[in-house]
PDB file of C-alpha atoms and ligand atoms in Angstrom:
ATOM      1  CA  MET C   1     158.586 117.667  51.341  1.00 82.00           C
ATOM      2  CA  PRO C   2     156.188 119.571  53.598  1.00 88.00           C
ATOM      3  CA  ARG C   3     152.538 119.166  52.381  1.00 93.00           C
ATOM      4  CA  ASP C   4     152.068 122.695  51.478  1.00 96.00           C
ATOM      5  CA  LEU C   5     149.740 121.985  48.695  1.00 97.00           C
ATOM      6  CA  GLU C   6     147.473 119.494  50.555  1.00 96.00           C
ATOM      7  CA  GLY C   7     144.241 119.150  48.769  1.00 96.00           C
ATOM      8  CA  ALA C   8     145.097 121.602  45.927  1.00 97.00           C
ATOM      9  CA  ARG C   9     144.165 120.709  42.271  1.00 98.00           C
ATOM     10  CA  ALA C  10     146.912 121.432  39.645  1.00 98.00           C
ATOM     11  CA  ILE C  11     147.710 121.246  35.970  1.00 99.00           C
ATOM     12  CA  VAL C  12     151.344 121.260  34.980  1.00 99.00           C
ATOM     13  CA  THR C  13     151.882 121.514  31.145  1.00 99.00           C
ATOM     14  CA  GLY C  14     154.895 119.788  29.593  1.00 98.00           C
ATOM     15  CA  ALA C  15     155.120 117.506  32.613  1.00 99.00           C
ATOM     16  CA  SER C  16     156.435 114.392  30.827  1.00 98.00           C
ATOM     17  CA  SER C  17     159.980 115.618  30.941  1.00 98.00           C
ATOM     18  CA  GLY C  18     162.573 117.916  32.654  1.00 98.00           C
ATOM     19  CA  ILE C  19     161.250 120.837  34.830  1.00 98.00           C
ATOM     20  CA  GLY C  20     157.564 120.054  34.274  1.00 98.00           C
ATOM     21  CA  ALA C  21     157.977 116.429  35.366  1.00 98.00           C
ATOM     22  CA  GLY C  22     159.984 117.759  38.444  1.00 98.00           C
ATOM     23  CA  ILE C  23     157.204 120.084  39.298  1.00 98.00           C
ATOM     24  CA  ALA C  24     154.393 117.471  38.968  1.00 98.00           C
ATOM     25  CA  ARG C  25     156.290 115.106  41.197  1.00 98.00           C
ATOM     26  CA  ALA C  26     156.996 117.780  43.906  1.00 98.00           C
ATOM     27  CA  PHE C  27     153.392 118.934  43.774  1.00 97.00           C
ATOM     28  CA  GLY C  28     152.199 115.311  44.329  1.00 97.00           C
ATOM     29  CA  GLU C  29     154.618 114.904  47.225  1.00 97.00           C
ATOM     30  CA  ALA C  30     153.263 118.320  48.684  1.00 97.00           C
ATOM     31  CA  GLY C  31     149.769 116.897  48.600  1.00 96.00           C
ATOM     32  CA  ALA C  32     148.323 118.185  45.373  1.00 97.00           C
ATOM     33  CA  SER C  33     146.284 116.297  42.628  1.00 98.00           C
ATOM     34  CA  VAL C  34     148.054 116.874  39.299  1.00 98.00           C
ATOM     35  CA  ILE C  35     146.986 116.776  35.746  1.00 99.00           C
ATOM     36  CA  VAL C  36     150.305 115.649  34.044  1.00 99.00           C
ATOM     37  CA  ASN C  37     150.239 117.073  30.454  1.00 99.00           C
ATOM     38  CA  TYR C  38     152.327 115.547  27.778  1.00 98.00           C
ATOM     39  CA  HIS C  39     152.558 116.109  24.071  1.00 98.00           C
ATOM     40  CA  SER C  40     154.353 112.976  22.559  1.00 98.00           C
ATOM     41  CA  ASP C  41     155.752 110.909  25.400  1.00 98.00           C
ATOM     42  CA  GLU C  42     152.957 109.094  26.915  1.00 98.00           C
ATOM     43  CA  ALA C  43     155.252 106.544  28.773  1.00 98.00           C
ATOM     44  CA  ALA C  44     157.169 109.266  30.453  1.00 98.00           C
ATOM     45  CA  ALA C  45     153.920 110.915  31.539  1.00 98.00           C
ATOM     46  CA  ALA C  46     152.634 107.577  32.883  1.00 98.00           C
ATOM     47  CA  GLN C  47     155.879 107.270  34.877  1.00 98.00           C
ATOM     48  CA  VAL C  48     155.310 110.679  36.478  1.00 98.00           C
ATOM     49  CA  VAL C  49     151.725 109.665  37.357  1.00 98.00           C
ATOM     50  CA  ASP C  50     153.046 106.461  38.895  1.00 98.00           C
ATOM     51  CA  ASP C  51     155.504 108.456  41.015  1.00 97.00           C
ATOM     52  CA  ILE C  52     152.781 110.829  42.156  1.00 97.00           C
ATOM     53  CA  ARG C  53     150.503 107.847  43.084  1.00 96.00           C
ATOM     54  CA  ALA C  54     153.402 106.091  44.914  1.00 94.00           C
ATOM     55  CA  ALA C  55     153.895 109.323  46.943  1.00 90.00           C
ATOM     56  CA  GLY C  56     150.212 108.942  47.949  1.00 86.00           C
ATOM     57  CA  GLY C  57     148.862 111.648  45.660  1.00 91.00           C
ATOM     58  CA  GLN C  58     146.488 111.694  42.616  1.00 97.00           C
ATOM     59  CA  GLY C  59     147.666 112.111  39.185  1.00 98.00           C
ATOM     60  CA  GLU C  60     146.323 111.705  35.637  1.00 98.00           C
ATOM     61  CA  ALA C  61     148.110 111.971  32.286  1.00 98.00           C
ATOM     62  CA  VAL C  62     146.461 113.964  29.596  1.00 98.00           C
ATOM     63  CA  LYS C  63     147.772 114.302  26.121  1.00 98.00           C
ATOM     64  CA  ALA C  64     147.389 117.892  24.726  1.00 98.00           C
ATOM     65  CA  ASP C  65     149.147 120.345  22.376  1.00 98.00           C
ATOM     66  CA  VAL C  66     148.953 123.488  24.437  1.00 98.00           C
ATOM     67  CA  SER C  67     149.558 125.704  21.396  1.00 98.00           C
ATOM     68  CA  GLN C  68     145.939 124.904  20.543  1.00 98.00           C
ATOM     69  CA  ALA C  69     143.015 126.462  22.441  1.00 98.00           C
ATOM     70  CA  GLU C  70     140.842 123.235  22.277  1.00 98.00           C
ATOM     71  CA  ASP C  71     143.640 121.208  23.740  1.00 98.00           C
ATOM     72  CA  CYS C  72     144.210 123.688  26.638  1.00 98.00           C
ATOM     73  CA  ALA C  73     140.440 123.406  27.388  1.00 98.00           C
ATOM     74  CA  ARG C  74     140.647 119.598  27.467  1.00 98.00           C
ATOM     75  CA  LEU C  75     143.264 119.796  30.271  1.00 98.00           C
ATOM     76  CA  PHE C  76     140.870 121.942  32.329  1.00 98.00           C
ATOM     77  CA  ALA C  77     137.901 119.692  31.574  1.00 98.00           C
ATOM     78  CA  ALA C  78     140.088 116.763  32.803  1.00 98.00           C
ATOM     79  CA  ALA C  79     140.835 118.422  36.064  1.00 98.00           C
ATOM     80  CA  GLU C  80     137.030 119.022  36.514  1.00 98.00           C
ATOM     81  CA  THR C  81     136.290 115.269  35.762  1.00 98.00           C
ATOM     82  CA  HIS C  82     139.047 113.826  37.870  1.00 98.00           C
ATOM     83  CA  PHE C  83     139.458 116.311  40.763  1.00 98.00           C
ATOM     84  CA  GLY C  84     136.360 118.424  40.666  1.00 98.00           C
ATOM     85  CA  GLY C  85     138.004 121.652  39.527  1.00 98.00           C
ATOM     86  CA  VAL C  86     141.491 123.456  39.504  1.00 98.00           C
ATOM     87  CA  ASP C  87     143.329 125.794  41.757  1.00 98.00           C
ATOM     88  CA  ILE C  88     146.762 126.042  40.076  1.00 98.00           C
ATOM     89  CA  LEU C  89     148.063 126.198  36.564  1.00 99.00           C
ATOM     90  CA  VAL C  90     151.740 125.770  35.900  1.00 99.00           C
ATOM     91  CA  SER C  91     152.185 126.840  32.260  1.00 99.00           C
ATOM     92  CA  ASN C  92     155.596 125.074  31.600  1.00 98.00           C
ATOM     93  CA  ALA C  93     155.650 123.576  28.123  1.00 98.00           C
ATOM     94  CA  GLY C  94     158.279 124.871  25.927  1.00 98.00           C
ATOM     95  CA  ILE C  95     160.715 124.025  23.115  1.00 98.00           C
ATOM     96  CA  GLN C  96     163.818 125.568  21.350  1.00 98.00           C
ATOM     97  CA  LYS C  97     164.461 125.681  17.659  1.00 98.00           C
ATOM     98  CA  ASP C  98     167.825 127.388  17.375  1.00 98.00           C
ATOM     99  CA  ALA C  99     169.343 129.040  14.395  1.00 98.00           C
ATOM    100  CA  ALA C 100     171.488 131.983  13.453  1.00 98.00           C
ATOM    101  CA  PHE C 101     169.320 134.961  12.674  1.00 98.00           C
ATOM    102  CA  THR C 102     169.353 135.020   8.898  1.00 98.00           C
ATOM    103  CA  GLU C 103     168.947 131.150   8.953  1.00 98.00           C
ATOM    104  CA  LEU C 104     165.925 131.063  11.157  1.00 98.00           C
ATOM    105  CA  SER C 105     162.865 129.856   9.232  1.00 98.00           C
ATOM    106  CA  LEU C 106     159.502 131.501   9.602  1.00 98.00           C
ATOM    107  CA  GLU C 107     158.201 128.029  10.487  1.00 98.00           C
ATOM    108  CA  ASP C 108     160.743 127.738  13.389  1.00 98.00           C
ATOM    109  CA  TRP C 109     159.985 131.278  14.565  1.00 99.00           C
ATOM    110  CA  ARG C 110     156.274 130.554  14.634  1.00 98.00           C
ATOM    111  CA  ALA C 111     156.636 127.042  16.246  1.00 98.00           C
ATOM    112  CA  VAL C 112     158.537 128.581  19.169  1.00 99.00           C
ATOM    113  CA  LEU C 113     156.231 131.673  19.543  1.00 99.00           C
ATOM    114  CA  ASP C 114     153.038 129.435  19.048  1.00 98.00           C
ATOM    115  CA  LEU C 115     154.125 127.146  22.015  1.00 98.00           C
ATOM    116  CA  ASN C 116     156.215 129.195  24.365  1.00 98.00           C
ATOM    117  CA  LEU C 117     154.078 132.436  24.248  1.00 99.00           C
ATOM    118  CA  THR C 118     150.680 131.783  22.679  1.00 98.00           C
ATOM    119  CA  GLY C 119     150.483 128.357  24.476  1.00 98.00           C
ATOM    120  CA  GLN C 120     150.945 130.240  27.767  1.00 98.00           C
ATOM    121  CA  PHE C 121     148.380 132.804  26.870  1.00 99.00           C
ATOM    122  CA  LEU C 122     145.841 129.974  25.944  1.00 98.00           C
ATOM    123  CA  CYS C 123     146.261 128.067  29.087  1.00 98.00           C
ATOM    124  CA  ALA C 124     146.316 131.203  31.363  1.00 99.00           C
ATOM    125  CA  GLN C 125     143.113 132.362  29.651  1.00 98.00           C
ATOM    126  CA  GLU C 126     141.404 129.166  30.192  1.00 98.00           C
ATOM    127  CA  ALA C 127     142.463 129.136  33.896  1.00 98.00           C
ATOM    128  CA  VAL C 128     141.067 132.507  34.543  1.00 98.00           C
ATOM    129  CA  ARG C 129     137.887 131.567  33.022  1.00 98.00           C
ATOM    130  CA  ARG C 130     137.638 128.465  35.083  1.00 98.00           C
ATOM    131  CA  PHE C 131     138.651 130.208  38.327  1.00 98.00           C
ATOM    132  CA  ARG C 132     135.825 132.776  37.749  1.00 98.00           C
ATOM    133  CA  ALA C 133     133.348 129.997  36.993  1.00 98.00           C
ATOM    134  CA  GLN C 134     134.285 128.142  40.136  1.00 98.00           C
ATOM    135  CA  GLY C 135     134.186 131.232  42.244  1.00 98.00           C
ATOM    136  CA  HIS C 136     136.371 131.814  45.379  1.00 97.00           C
ATOM    137  CA  ASP C 137     135.840 129.251  48.056  1.00 95.00           C
ATOM    138  CA  ALA C 138     137.625 130.841  51.124  1.00 95.00           C
ATOM    139  CA  ASP C 139     137.889 127.275  52.677  1.00 94.00           C
ATOM    140  CA  ARG C 140     140.371 126.494  49.983  1.00 94.00           C
ATOM    141  CA  GLY C 141     142.628 129.294  50.750  1.00 96.00           C
ATOM    142  CA  PRO C 142     143.156 133.061  50.374  1.00 98.00           C
ATOM    143  CA  ALA C 143     143.627 133.095  46.541  1.00 98.00           C
ATOM    144  CA  MET C 144     140.884 132.295  44.050  1.00 98.00           C
ATOM    145  CA  GLY C 145     143.535 130.711  41.843  1.00 98.00           C
ATOM    146  CA  LYS C 146     147.244 130.680  41.031  1.00 98.00           C
ATOM    147  CA  ILE C 147     149.039 130.838  37.648  1.00 99.00           C
ATOM    148  CA  ILE C 148     152.735 130.228  37.260  1.00 99.00           C
ATOM    149  CA  LEU C 149     154.138 130.959  33.918  1.00 99.00           C
ATOM    150  CA  MET C 150     157.522 129.350  32.971  1.00 99.00           C
ATOM    151  CA  SER C 151     159.902 132.178  31.712  1.00 99.00           C
ATOM    152  CA  SER C 152     163.721 131.933  31.528  1.00 98.00           C
ATOM    153  CA  VAL C 153     166.701 134.056  32.368  1.00 98.00           C
ATOM    154  CA  HIS C 154     166.320 134.876  28.645  1.00 98.00           C
ATOM    155  CA  GLN C 155     163.426 137.234  29.370  1.00 98.00           C
ATOM    156  CA  ALA C 156     166.320 139.460  30.556  1.00 98.00           C
ATOM    157  CA  ILE C 157     169.480 138.085  29.002  1.00 98.00           C
ATOM    158  CA  PRO C 158     169.777 138.679  25.139  1.00 98.00           C
ATOM    159  CA  TRP C 159     170.620 135.319  23.457  1.00 98.00           C
ATOM    160  CA  ALA C 160     172.184 135.352  20.084  1.00 98.00           C
ATOM    161  CA  GLY C 161     171.207 132.429  17.795  1.00 98.00           C
ATOM    162  CA  HIS C 162     167.978 132.089  19.784  1.00 98.00           C
ATOM    163  CA  VAL C 163     165.977 135.117  18.929  1.00 98.00           C
ATOM    164  CA  ASN C 164     162.692 133.173  18.700  1.00 98.00           C
ATOM    165  CA  TYR C 165     163.157 131.784  22.181  1.00 98.00           C
ATOM    166  CA  ALA C 166     164.243 135.007  23.804  1.00 98.00           C
ATOM    167  CA  SER C 167     161.534 136.948  22.100  1.00 98.00           C
ATOM    168  CA  ALA C 168     158.829 134.363  23.491  1.00 99.00           C
ATOM    169  CA  LYS C 169     160.270 134.620  27.021  1.00 98.00           C
ATOM    170  CA  GLY C 170     160.299 138.526  26.812  1.00 98.00           C
ATOM    171  CA  GLY C 171     156.806 138.122  25.821  1.00 99.00           C
ATOM    172  CA  VAL C 172     155.942 135.837  28.797  1.00 99.00           C
ATOM    173  CA  LYS C 173     157.299 138.622  31.146  1.00 98.00           C
ATOM    174  CA  ALA C 174     154.910 141.101  29.684  1.00 98.00           C
ATOM    175  CA  LEU C 175     152.033 138.753  29.488  1.00 99.00           C
ATOM    176  CA  MET C 176     152.529 137.736  33.145  1.00 99.00           C
ATOM    177  CA  GLU C 177     152.942 141.136  34.474  1.00 99.00           C
ATOM    178  CA  SER C 178     149.870 142.602  32.520  1.00 99.00           C
ATOM    179  CA  LEU C 179     147.733 139.659  33.407  1.00 99.00           C
ATOM    180  CA  ALA C 180     148.728 139.779  37.043  1.00 99.00           C
ATOM    181  CA  GLN C 181     147.667 143.491  37.171  1.00 98.00           C
ATOM    182  CA  GLU C 182     144.300 142.827  35.505  1.00 99.00           C
ATOM    183  CA  VAL C 183     143.216 139.818  37.719  1.00 99.00           C
ATOM    184  CA  ALA C 184     144.919 140.435  41.117  1.00 98.00           C
ATOM    185  CA  GLY C 185     141.707 142.179  42.436  1.00 98.00           C
ATOM    186  CA  GLU C 186     139.912 138.918  41.925  1.00 98.00           C
ATOM    187  CA  LYS C 187     142.488 137.191  44.201  1.00 98.00           C
ATOM    188  CA  ILE C 188     144.089 135.394  41.200  1.00 98.00           C
ATOM    189  CA  ARG C 189     147.897 135.325  41.720  1.00 98.00           C
ATOM    190  CA  VAL C 190     149.840 135.292  38.538  1.00 99.00           C
ATOM    191  CA  ASN C 191     153.717 134.912  38.762  1.00 99.00           C
ATOM    192  CA  ALA C 192     156.575 133.486  36.766  1.00 99.00           C
ATOM    193  CA  ILE C 193     159.711 131.434  37.334  1.00 99.00           C
ATOM    194  CA  ALA C 194     162.768 132.155  35.293  1.00 99.00           C
ATOM    195  CA  PRO C 195     165.168 129.237  35.514  1.00 98.00           C
ATOM    196  CA  GLY C 196     168.745 129.443  34.594  1.00 98.00           C
ATOM    197  CA  ALA C 197     170.527 126.505  33.161  1.00 98.00           C
ATOM    198  CA  ILE C 198     168.681 123.400  34.339  1.00 98.00           C
ATOM    199  CA  LYS C 199     169.794 119.861  33.233  1.00 97.00           C
ATOM    200  CA  THR C 200     166.995 118.608  30.919  1.00 96.00           C
ATOM    201  CA  ASP C 201     166.544 117.263  27.413  1.00 95.00           C
ATOM    202  CA  ILE C 202     166.098 120.901  25.991  1.00 92.00           C
ATOM    203  CA  ASN C 203     169.827 121.732  26.549  1.00 92.00           C
ATOM    204  CA  ARG C 204     171.411 118.305  26.656  1.00 94.00           C
ATOM    205  CA  GLU C 205     174.129 119.309  24.264  1.00 91.00           C
ATOM    206  CA  ALA C 206     175.157 122.150  26.728  1.00 91.00           C
ATOM    207  CA  TRP C 207     175.749 119.794  29.709  1.00 93.00           C
ATOM    208  CA  GLU C 208     176.496 116.293  28.435  1.00 93.00           C
ATOM    209  CA  ASP C 209     179.709 117.296  26.573  1.00 93.00           C
ATOM    210  CA  GLU C 210     182.467 118.047  29.151  1.00 94.00           C
ATOM    211  CA  ALA C 211     183.933 121.177  27.307  1.00 95.00           C
ATOM    212  CA  ALA C 212     180.554 122.564  26.823  1.00 95.00           C
ATOM    213  CA  ARG C 213     179.715 121.963  30.380  1.00 95.00           C
ATOM    214  CA  LYS C 214     182.815 123.820  31.607  1.00 96.00           C
ATOM    215  CA  GLU C 215     181.811 126.883  29.367  1.00 95.00           C
ATOM    216  CA  MET C 216     178.313 126.789  30.817  1.00 96.00           C
ATOM    217  CA  LEU C 217     179.707 126.737  34.462  1.00 97.00           C
ATOM    218  CA  LYS C 218     181.519 130.106  33.701  1.00 95.00           C
ATOM    219  CA  LEU C 219     178.066 131.647  33.378  1.00 96.00           C
ATOM    220  CA  ILE C 220     176.838 130.331  36.838  1.00 97.00           C
ATOM    221  CA  PRO C 221     178.370 132.059  39.862  1.00 97.00           C
ATOM    222  CA  TYR C 222     176.863 129.415  42.172  1.00 98.00           C
ATOM    223  CA  GLY C 223     179.111 126.733  40.470  1.00 97.00           C
ATOM    224  CA  ARG C 224     176.712 124.107  39.477  1.00 97.00           C
ATOM    225  CA  ILE C 225     174.076 123.483  36.828  1.00 97.00           C
ATOM    226  CA  GLY C 226     170.564 123.354  38.207  1.00 98.00           C
ATOM    227  CA  GLU C 227     168.352 120.346  38.597  1.00 98.00           C
ATOM    228  CA  PRO C 228     164.604 120.115  37.883  1.00 98.00           C
ATOM    229  CA  GLU C 229     164.170 119.827  41.633  1.00 98.00           C
ATOM    230  CA  ASP C 230     165.623 123.288  42.186  1.00 98.00           C
ATOM    231  CA  ILE C 231     162.797 124.755  40.087  1.00 98.00           C
ATOM    232  CA  ALA C 232     160.197 122.387  41.625  1.00 98.00           C
ATOM    233  CA  ARG C 233     160.841 123.554  45.088  1.00 98.00           C
ATOM    234  CA  ALA C 234     160.440 127.180  44.097  1.00 98.00           C
ATOM    235  CA  ALA C 235     157.149 126.317  42.212  1.00 98.00           C
ATOM    236  CA  VAL C 236     155.724 124.515  45.359  1.00 98.00           C
ATOM    237  CA  TRP C 237     156.299 127.721  47.280  1.00 98.00           C
ATOM    238  CA  LEU C 238     154.963 129.954  44.633  1.00 98.00           C
ATOM    239  CA  ALA C 239     151.854 127.835  44.298  1.00 98.00           C
ATOM    240  CA  SER C 240     151.321 127.549  48.065  1.00 98.00           C
ATOM    241  CA  ASP C 241     149.788 130.053  50.399  1.00 98.00           C
ATOM    242  CA  ALA C 242     153.092 130.677  51.918  1.00 98.00           C
ATOM    243  CA  SER C 243     153.670 133.038  48.987  1.00 98.00           C
ATOM    244  CA  ASP C 244     150.241 134.717  49.322  1.00 98.00           C
ATOM    245  CA  TYR C 245     151.354 138.379  48.920  1.00 98.00           C
ATOM    246  CA  VAL C 246     153.581 137.555  45.959  1.00 98.00           C
ATOM    247  CA  VAL C 247     151.801 138.931  42.894  1.00 98.00           C
ATOM    248  CA  GLY C 248     153.175 139.746  39.420  1.00 99.00           C
ATOM    249  CA  THR C 249     156.820 138.694  40.195  1.00 98.00           C
ATOM    250  CA  THR C 250     159.363 136.709  38.197  1.00 99.00           C
ATOM    251  CA  LEU C 251     161.359 134.465  40.544  1.00 99.00           C
ATOM    252  CA  PHE C 252     164.732 133.969  39.094  1.00 99.00           C
ATOM    253  CA  VAL C 253     166.125 130.473  40.138  1.00 99.00           C
ATOM    254  CA  ASP C 254     169.436 130.625  38.236  1.00 98.00           C
ATOM    255  CA  GLY C 255     172.331 130.093  40.483  1.00 98.00           C
ATOM    256  CA  GLY C 256     173.207 133.774  39.779  1.00 98.00           C
ATOM    257  CA  MET C 257     173.214 133.635  36.223  1.00 98.00           C
ATOM    258  CA  THR C 258     171.640 136.937  35.827  1.00 98.00           C
ATOM    259  CA  LEU C 259     174.323 138.688  37.971  1.00 97.00           C
ATOM    260  CA  TYR C 260     176.588 139.485  34.912  1.00 95.00           C
ATOM    261  CA  PRO C 261     179.240 136.914  35.885  1.00 94.00           C
ATOM    262  CA  SER C 262     181.895 138.063  33.555  1.00 90.00           C
ATOM    263  CA  PHE C 263     182.211 141.212  35.672  1.00 90.00           C
ATOM    264  CA  ARG C 264     183.789 139.022  38.270  1.00 89.00           C
ATOM    265  CA  GLU C 265     186.955 139.569  36.344  1.00 86.00           C
ATOM    266  CA  GLY C 266     186.350 142.896  34.494  1.00 74.00           C
ATOM    267  CA  GLY C 267     184.423 146.159  34.813  1.00 71.00           C
TER     268      GLY C 267
HETATM  269  P1  NAP G 301     162.169 119.431  28.188  1.00 65.57           P
HETATM  270  O1  NAP G 301     162.665 118.530  29.155  1.00 65.57           O
HETATM  271  O2  NAP G 301     162.531 119.352  26.676  1.00 65.57           O
HETATM  272  O3  NAP G 301     160.541 119.245  28.365  1.00 65.57           O
HETATM  273  C1  NAP G 301     159.625 119.902  27.453  1.00 65.57           C
HETATM  274  C2  NAP G 301     158.159 119.542  27.769  1.00 65.57           C
HETATM  275  O4  NAP G 301     157.377 120.249  26.804  1.00 65.57           O
HETATM  276  C3  NAP G 301     158.001 118.063  27.473  1.00 65.57           C
HETATM  277  O5  NAP G 301     157.179 117.485  28.579  1.00 65.57           O
HETATM  278  C4  NAP G 301     157.152 117.987  26.189  1.00 65.57           C
HETATM  279  O6  NAP G 301     156.322 116.966  26.006  1.00 65.57           O
HETATM  280  C5  NAP G 301     156.488 119.390  26.316  1.00 65.57           C
HETATM  281  N1  NAP G 301     155.881 119.777  25.050  1.00 65.57           N
HETATM  282  C6  NAP G 301     156.584 119.975  23.842  1.00 65.57           C
HETATM  283  N2  NAP G 301     155.663 120.463  22.928  1.00 65.57           N
HETATM  284  C7  NAP G 301     154.470 120.541  23.550  1.00 65.57           C
HETATM  285  C8  NAP G 301     153.133 120.906  23.026  1.00 65.57           C
HETATM  286  N3  NAP G 301     153.045 121.396  21.763  1.00 65.57           N
HETATM  287  N4  NAP G 301     152.135 120.823  24.037  1.00 65.57           N
HETATM  288  C9  NAP G 301     152.396 120.417  25.239  1.00 65.57           C
HETATM  289  N5  NAP G 301     153.612 120.113  25.682  1.00 65.57           N
HETATM  290  C10 NAP G 301     154.601 120.018  24.887  1.00 65.57           C
HETATM  291  O7  NAP G 301     162.373 120.962  28.528  1.00 65.57           O
HETATM  292  P2  NAP G 301     162.509 121.639  29.885  1.00 65.57           P
HETATM  293  O8  NAP G 301     163.968 122.210  30.103  1.00 65.57           O
HETATM  294  O9  NAP G 301     161.884 120.941  31.135  1.00 65.57           O
HETATM  295  O10 NAP G 301     161.603 122.949  29.670  1.00 65.57           O
HETATM  296  C11 NAP G 301     160.509 123.214  30.403  1.00 65.57           C
HETATM  297  C12 NAP G 301     160.263 124.721  30.359  1.00 65.57           C
HETATM  298  O11 NAP G 301     161.304 125.368  31.069  1.00 65.57           O
HETATM  299  C13 NAP G 301     160.230 125.450  28.999  1.00 65.57           C
HETATM  300  O12 NAP G 301     159.215 126.518  28.963  1.00 65.57           O
HETATM  301  C14 NAP G 301     161.640 125.997  28.819  1.00 65.57           C
HETATM  302  O13 NAP G 301     161.739 127.170  27.965  1.00 65.57           O
HETATM  303  C15 NAP G 301     161.827 126.431  30.376  1.00 65.57           C
HETATM  304  N6  NAP G 301     163.187 126.683  30.697  1.00 65.57           N
HETATM  305  C16 NAP G 301     164.152 125.590  30.663  1.00 65.57           C
HETATM  306  C17 NAP G 301     165.510 126.009  31.049  1.00 65.57           C
HETATM  307  C18 NAP G 301     166.460 124.816  31.118  1.00 65.57           C
HETATM  308  O14 NAP G 301     167.636 125.180  31.195  1.00 65.57           O
HETATM  309  N7  NAP G 301     166.118 123.547  30.991  1.00 65.57           N
HETATM  310  C19 NAP G 301     165.837 127.159  31.467  1.00 65.57           C
HETATM  311  C20 NAP G 301     164.980 128.167  31.331  1.00 65.57           C
HETATM  312  C21 NAP G 301     163.688 127.825  30.934  1.00 65.57           C
HETATM  313  P3  NAP G 301     156.642 115.532  25.238  1.00 65.57           P
HETATM  314  O15 NAP G 301     158.044 115.301  25.675  1.00 65.57           O
HETATM  315  O16 NAP G 301     155.622 114.643  25.778  1.00 65.57           O
HETATM  316  O17 NAP G 301     156.485 115.810  23.796  1.00 65.57           O
END
């Protein structure tokens, strides 16, 4: 991994598992110091921190429920304490609570919106406040700060049986673009990544079972299910100064899932 994030200070939410863990490790390998946020799995977060340190980087595990404003603020306070500030936020934590529309409880609607949308709002808001308080140190790079929101192909692809999740990701798109427009003049770059199907705990039933895996592959023109590292490499680039002119964009990393694959045969 090229050291494209040498000296950068990052917070990655939901970094104890899946995509967030992959991003935290890749950031460490690329030279960043990383706050590894977890919610329940302390041991997994500690392992990610060990991996970052083994690669020669700095990492600290911090427990926080990012659907709560005080917890988000605690992540940034930890970055201040351990690294002297923050340059990059990857707002990644997310959950699914799936149900057919009329079976979906208000509780599960709210739980998904609270974490997958409000949690991203809260962390991004705190990031902008911190970037402003720190000011722009041109020696640290052309941007004052960078925010990457974790969206999904389901910001664009409707998803029956998952209206809470798809609504949250549609909201993430609008949040990201509106915020990017609002703060770009201050040299804060806000972008999003929209993964397709990535092999993690969130969708285990869709790739562990062979029949389900075959069905899933029909939706992916590139012919394989993604790995967290596929998203991590994109995140390193989007967080680095190599992407300096990229502002308000959603980078789809989906093996072509958004290319309407069923039109290969029809249309
Ligand atoms: P995952 O493996 O289930 O990881 C979810 C992470 O979120 C875990 O680290 C978990 O922490 C954390 N988390 C859960 N509740 C939290 C809370 N209240 N506060 C802070 N962290 C919390 O899922 P994943 O697939 O990596 O998903 C990561 C992101 O990618 C999500 O936003 C998801 O929507 C998005 N995404 C995933 C896919 C995919 O195919 N996998 C596709 C598109 C988008 P603990 O384990 O410590 O509780």
